[in-house]
Amino acid sequence: MKIPSRALAGAGALILALQVHAADGQKIYSQGGANPAALACVTCHGANGEGMAAGGFPRLAGLSAAYMRKQLEDIRSGARSAPVMQPLAAALTDEEIAAVTEILAALPAVDVPLVTRVEKADDLGAQLALRGAWARNIPECVSCHGPSGIGVGDAFPALAGQPAQYIAGQLQAWRQGTRKNDPNDLMGHVARGLTDAEVQAVSEYFANLSQP
Ligand code: HEC
Ligand code: HEC
C-alpha cells in the first residue's frame, strides 16, 4: 500500500512541531522568553523547579499545567496580585506559557510520607491540616488538597513542598483580598477564618512534610 505523500508530510510537520514545542519550554525555563522582560524562571524557581525557600519562591515542579496556566492568567489580569511575577507573566505569550508549564508539570512532584494522624494534640498545624476547625466551619486542608497535601487534579494545588513563607504569604493575600482568584471563595473563606498563629503553624506543617 502506498501512503499518500501529503499525509507523510503532515505527520512530519506534526512531529517537528511537538519537538519545537518541547524544546521551547526548557529554553524559556532556563533562558527566558522571546520578550526580554520574560526573565528566566530558573533564577527564582530553582534549577529543577523546586522553588527557593529563602525567597519565598514557590515550587513549580509537578504542579498541574492547567493550574499553573490559570495562575499566570490570574496574575496577568490582577485577580491574583503578584508584583514580582506580574510583569513576567505579562511578557510571556500564551504559547510560551503552554510550553513552559508543560515541561514543569512533567517534573517529579515532591515526595512526602502519607500522614493521617495528629501525633501531638497540641500541634496546631497538624490539627488544622488533618482535622480542620469545624467549630468555625474550616474544613481540614487535606480534604481539598489531598492526603499529605500532595494536590488533587487541576483545581487543588499541592501544598507539600511549598516553602512556609510562600504558603503563609498566600494565606495573607486571601485575607487581605489581594488574591481573589479561587472558585466560590473557597480559599478566601478558609484563610479569613484563621488566626496569625494558625497561618504560621499550618504553613510550617506543610513545608516541613517534605523535609527528611
Ligand atoms: C524574579 C523572580 C521570579 C522569576 C524570574 C519568575 N518567577 Fe514565577 N513567581 C515568583 C514569585 C515571587 C511568585 C509568587 C507570587 C506571589 O507572591 O503570589 C511566583 C509565582 C509563580 C507561579 C504560581 C505558582 C503557584 O503555586 O501558584 C507560576 C506558575 C510561576 N511563578 C511561573 C513562572 C515562570 C513560568 C517563570 C519564567 C518564565 C517565572 N515564574 C519566573 C518569582 C519569579
Ligand atoms: C474547600 C476546599 C479547600 C480547602 C478546605 C482548603 N483549600 Fe487551599 N485551595 C483551594 C483551591 C481551590 C485553591 C486554588 C485556588 C486557585 O485557583 O488559585 C487553593 C489554593 C491554596 C493555596 C495556594 C497554593 C499555591 O500554589 O499558590 C494555599 C497556600 C492553600 N490553598 C492553603 C490551604 C490551607 C493551609 C488549608 C487548610 C487550612 C486549605 N488551603 C484548605 C481549596 C481549598
CSV table of N, CA and C in Angstrom, one decimal, residues 22-95:
chain,number,residue,atom,x,y,z
A,22,ALA,N,8.5,21.2,22.8
A,22,ALA,CA,9.1,20.7,24.0
A,22,ALA,C,10.4,21.4,24.2
A,23,ALA,N,11.2,21.7,23.2
A,23,ALA,CA,12.5,22.4,23.3
A,23,ALA,C,12.2,23.8,23.9
A,24,ASP,N,11.2,24.4,23.4
A,24,ASP,CA,10.9,25.8,23.8
A,24,ASP,C,10.7,25.9,25.3
A,25,GLY,N,9.9,25.0,25.9
A,25,GLY,CA,9.6,25.1,27.3
A,25,GLY,C,10.8,25.1,28.1
A,26,GLN,N,11.8,24.2,27.8
A,26,GLN,CA,13.0,24.1,28.5
A,26,GLN,C,13.8,25.4,28.4
A,27,LYS,N,13.8,25.9,27.2
A,27,LYS,CA,14.6,27.1,26.9
A,27,LYS,C,14.0,28.3,27.7
A,28,ILE,N,12.7,28.4,27.7
A,28,ILE,CA,12.1,29.5,28.4
A,28,ILE,C,12.4,29.4,29.9
A,29,TYR,N,12.4,28.2,30.4
A,29,TYR,CA,12.6,28.0,31.8
A,29,TYR,C,14.1,28.4,32.1
A,30,SER,N,15.0,28.0,31.3
A,30,SER,CA,16.4,28.3,31.7
A,30,SER,C,17.0,29.6,31.1
A,31,GLN,N,16.3,30.1,30.1
A,31,GLN,CA,16.9,31.4,29.5
A,31,GLN,C,15.9,32.5,29.3
A,32,GLY,N,14.6,32.2,29.5
A,32,GLY,CA,13.6,33.3,29.4
A,32,GLY,C,12.9,33.2,28.1
A,33,GLY,N,11.8,34.1,28.0
A,33,GLY,CA,11.0,34.1,26.8
A,33,GLY,C,11.6,35.0,25.7
A,34,ALA,N,10.9,35.1,24.5
A,34,ALA,CA,11.3,35.9,23.4
A,34,ALA,C,11.4,37.3,23.8
A,35,ASN,N,10.4,37.8,24.6
A,35,ASN,CA,10.4,39.2,25.1
A,35,ASN,C,11.4,39.2,26.3
A,36,PRO,N,12.4,40.1,26.2
A,36,PRO,CA,13.5,40.1,27.3
A,36,PRO,C,12.9,40.3,28.7
A,37,ALA,N,11.7,40.9,28.7
A,37,ALA,CA,11.1,41.1,30.1
A,37,ALA,C,10.6,39.8,30.7
A,38,ALA,N,10.5,38.8,29.9
A,38,ALA,CA,10.1,37.4,30.4
A,38,ALA,C,11.4,36.7,30.9
A,39,LEU,N,11.9,37.1,32.1
A,39,LEU,CA,13.1,36.6,32.7
A,39,LEU,C,13.1,35.1,32.8
A,40,ALA,N,14.3,34.5,32.9
A,40,ALA,CA,14.4,33.1,33.0
A,40,ALA,C,13.8,32.7,34.4
A,41,CYS,N,13.0,31.7,34.3
A,41,CYS,CA,12.3,31.2,35.5
A,41,CYS,C,13.3,30.6,36.5
A,42,VAL,N,14.4,30.0,36.0
A,42,VAL,CA,15.3,29.2,36.8
A,42,VAL,C,15.9,30.1,38.0
A,43,THR,N,16.1,31.4,37.7
A,43,THR,CA,16.7,32.3,38.7
A,43,THR,C,15.9,32.3,40.0
A,44,CYS,N,14.6,32.2,39.9
A,44,CYS,CA,13.8,32.3,41.1
A,44,CYS,C,13.1,30.9,41.5
A,45,HIS,N,12.8,30.1,40.5
A,45,HIS,CA,12.1,28.9,40.8
A,45,HIS,C,13.0,27.7,40.9
A,46,GLY,N,14.4,27.9,40.9
A,46,GLY,CA,15.3,26.8,41.1
A,46,GLY,C,15.6,26.0,39.9
A,47,ALA,N,16.8,25.3,40.0
A,47,ALA,CA,17.3,24.5,38.8
A,47,ALA,C,16.4,23.5,38.3
A,48,ASN,N,15.6,22.9,39.3
A,48,ASN,CA,14.7,21.8,38.9
A,48,ASN,C,13.2,22.1,39.2
A,49,GLY,N,12.9,23.4,39.3
A,49,GLY,CA,11.6,23.9,39.6
A,49,GLY,C,11.2,23.6,41.0
A,50,GLU,N,12.2,23.4,41.9
A,50,GLU,CA,11.9,23.1,43.3
A,50,GLU,C,11.6,24.3,44.2
A,51,GLY,N,11.7,25.5,43.6
A,51,GLY,CA,11.4,26.7,44.3
A,51,GLY,C,12.6,27.2,45.2
A,52,MET,N,12.5,28.3,45.9
A,52,MET,CA,13.6,28.8,46.8
A,52,MET,C,12.9,29.2,48.1
A,53,ALA,N,13.2,28.4,49.1
A,53,ALA,CA,12.5,28.7,50.4
A,53,ALA,C,12.9,30.1,50.9
A,54,ALA,N,14.1,30.4,50.8
A,54,ALA,CA,14.6,31.7,51.5
A,54,ALA,C,13.9,32.9,50.8
A,55,GLY,N,13.6,32.9,49.5
A,55,GLY,CA,13.0,34.0,48.9
A,55,GLY,C,11.5,33.9,48.9
A,56,GLY,N,11.0,32.7,49.4
A,56,GLY,CA,9.5,32.5,49.3
A,56,GLY,C,9.0,32.2,47.9
A,57,PHE,N,9.9,31.8,47.0
A,57,PHE,CA,9.5,31.5,45.6
A,57,PHE,C,8.9,30.1,45.6
A,58,PRO,N,7.8,29.9,45.0
A,58,PRO,CA,7.1,28.6,45.0
A,58,PRO,C,7.7,27.6,44.2
A,59,ARG,N,7.5,26.3,44.6
A,59,ARG,CA,7.9,25.1,43.9
A,59,ARG,C,6.9,25.1,42.7
A,60,LEU,N,7.4,24.7,41.5
A,60,LEU,CA,6.5,24.6,40.3
A,60,LEU,C,6.6,23.1,39.8
A,61,ALA,N,7.7,22.4,40.1
A,61,ALA,CA,7.8,21.0,39.6
A,61,ALA,C,6.6,20.2,40.0
A,62,GLY,N,6.0,19.5,39.1
A,62,GLY,CA,5.0,18.5,39.4
A,62,GLY,C,3.6,19.2,39.6
A,63,LEU,N,3.5,20.5,39.6
A,63,LEU,CA,2.1,21.1,39.7
A,63,LEU,C,1.4,20.8,38.4
A,64,SER,N,0.1,20.9,38.4
A,64,SER,CA,-0.7,20.6,37.2
A,64,SER,C,-0.5,21.8,36.2
A,65,ALA,N,-0.3,21.5,34.9
A,65,ALA,CA,-0.1,22.5,33.9
A,65,ALA,C,-1.2,23.4,33.9
A,66,ALA,N,-2.5,22.9,33.9
A,66,ALA,CA,-3.7,23.7,33.9
A,66,ALA,C,-3.7,24.7,35.0
A,67,TYR,N,-3.3,24.2,36.2
A,67,TYR,CA,-3.3,25.1,37.4
A,67,TYR,C,-2.3,26.2,37.2
A,68,MET,N,-1.2,25.9,36.7
A,68,MET,CA,-0.1,26.9,36.5
A,68,MET,C,-0.6,27.9,35.4
A,69,ARG,N,-1.2,27.4,34.4
A,69,ARG,CA,-1.7,28.4,33.3
A,69,ARG,C,-2.7,29.3,33.9
A,70,LYS,N,-3.6,28.7,34.7
A,70,LYS,CA,-4.6,29.6,35.4
A,70,LYS,C,-4.0,30.7,36.2
A,71,GLN,N,-3.0,30.3,37.0
A,71,GLN,CA,-2.3,31.2,37.9
A,71,GLN,C,-1.7,32.4,37.1
A,72,LEU,N,-1.0,32.0,36.0
A,72,LEU,CA,-0.3,33.0,35.2
A,72,LEU,C,-1.4,34.0,34.5
A,73,GLU,N,-2.5,33.4,34.1
A,73,GLU,CA,-3.6,34.3,33.6
A,73,GLU,C,-4.1,35.2,34.7
A,74,ASP,N,-4.3,34.6,35.9
A,74,ASP,CA,-4.9,35.4,37.0
A,74,ASP,C,-3.9,36.5,37.4
A,75,ILE,N,-2.6,36.2,37.4
A,75,ILE,CA,-1.6,37.1,37.7
A,75,ILE,C,-1.5,38.3,36.7
A,76,ARG,N,-1.7,37.9,35.4
A,76,ARG,CA,-1.7,38.9,34.3
A,76,ARG,C,-2.9,39.8,34.5
A,77,SER,N,-4.1,39.2,34.9
A,77,SER,CA,-5.3,40.0,34.9
A,77,SER,C,-5.4,40.8,36.3
A,78,GLY,N,-4.6,40.4,37.2
A,78,GLY,CA,-4.7,41.1,38.5
A,78,GLY,C,-5.6,40.4,39.5
A,79,ALA,N,-6.3,39.4,39.1
A,79,ALA,CA,-7.2,38.7,40.1
A,79,ALA,C,-6.3,38.1,41.2
A,80,ARG,N,-5.1,37.8,40.9
A,80,ARG,CA,-4.1,37.5,41.9
A,80,ARG,C,-3.0,38.5,41.8
A,81,SER,N,-2.9,39.3,42.8
A,81,SER,CA,-1.8,40.4,42.8
A,81,SER,C,-0.5,39.8,43.1
A,82,ALA,N,0.5,39.9,42.2
A,82,ALA,CA,1.8,39.3,42.5
A,82,ALA,C,2.8,40.3,41.8
A,83,PRO,N,3.3,41.3,42.5
A,83,PRO,CA,4.1,42.3,41.9
A,83,PRO,C,5.4,41.8,41.2
A,84,VAL,N,6.0,40.8,41.7
A,84,VAL,CA,7.3,40.3,41.1
A,84,VAL,C,6.9,39.5,39.8
A,85,MET,N,5.9,38.7,39.9
A,85,MET,CA,5.6,37.8,38.8
A,85,MET,C,4.8,38.5,37.7
A,86,GLN,N,4.1,39.6,38.0
A,86,GLN,CA,3.1,40.2,37.1
A,86,GLN,C,3.8,40.6,35.7
A,87,PRO,N,4.9,41.4,35.8
A,87,PRO,CA,5.5,41.8,34.5
A,87,PRO,C,6.0,40.6,33.7
A,88,LEU,N,6.4,39.6,34.4
A,88,LEU,CA,6.9,38.4,33.7
A,88,LEU,C,5.8,37.6,33.0
A,89,ALA,N,4.7,37.4,33.8
A,89,ALA,CA,3.6,36.7,33.2
A,89,ALA,C,3.0,37.5,32.0
A,90,ALA,N,3.0,38.8,32.1
A,90,ALA,CA,2.5,39.7,31.0
A,90,ALA,C,3.4,39.6,29.8
A,91,ALA,N,4.7,39.3,30.0
A,91,ALA,CA,5.6,39.3,28.8
A,91,ALA,C,5.7,38.0,28.1
A,92,LEU,N,5.0,36.9,28.7
A,92,LEU,CA,5.0,35.6,28.1
A,92,LEU,C,3.8,35.5,27.1
A,93,THR,N,4.0,34.9,26.0
A,93,THR,CA,2.9,34.6,25.1
A,93,THR,C,2.1,33.4,25.6
A,94,ASP,N,0.9,33.2,25.1
A,94,ASP,CA,0.1,32.1,25.5
A,94,ASP,C,0.8,30.8,25.2
A,95,GLU,N,1.5,30.8,24.0
A,95,GLU,CA,2.2,29.6,23.5
A,95,GLU,C,3.4,29.3,24.5
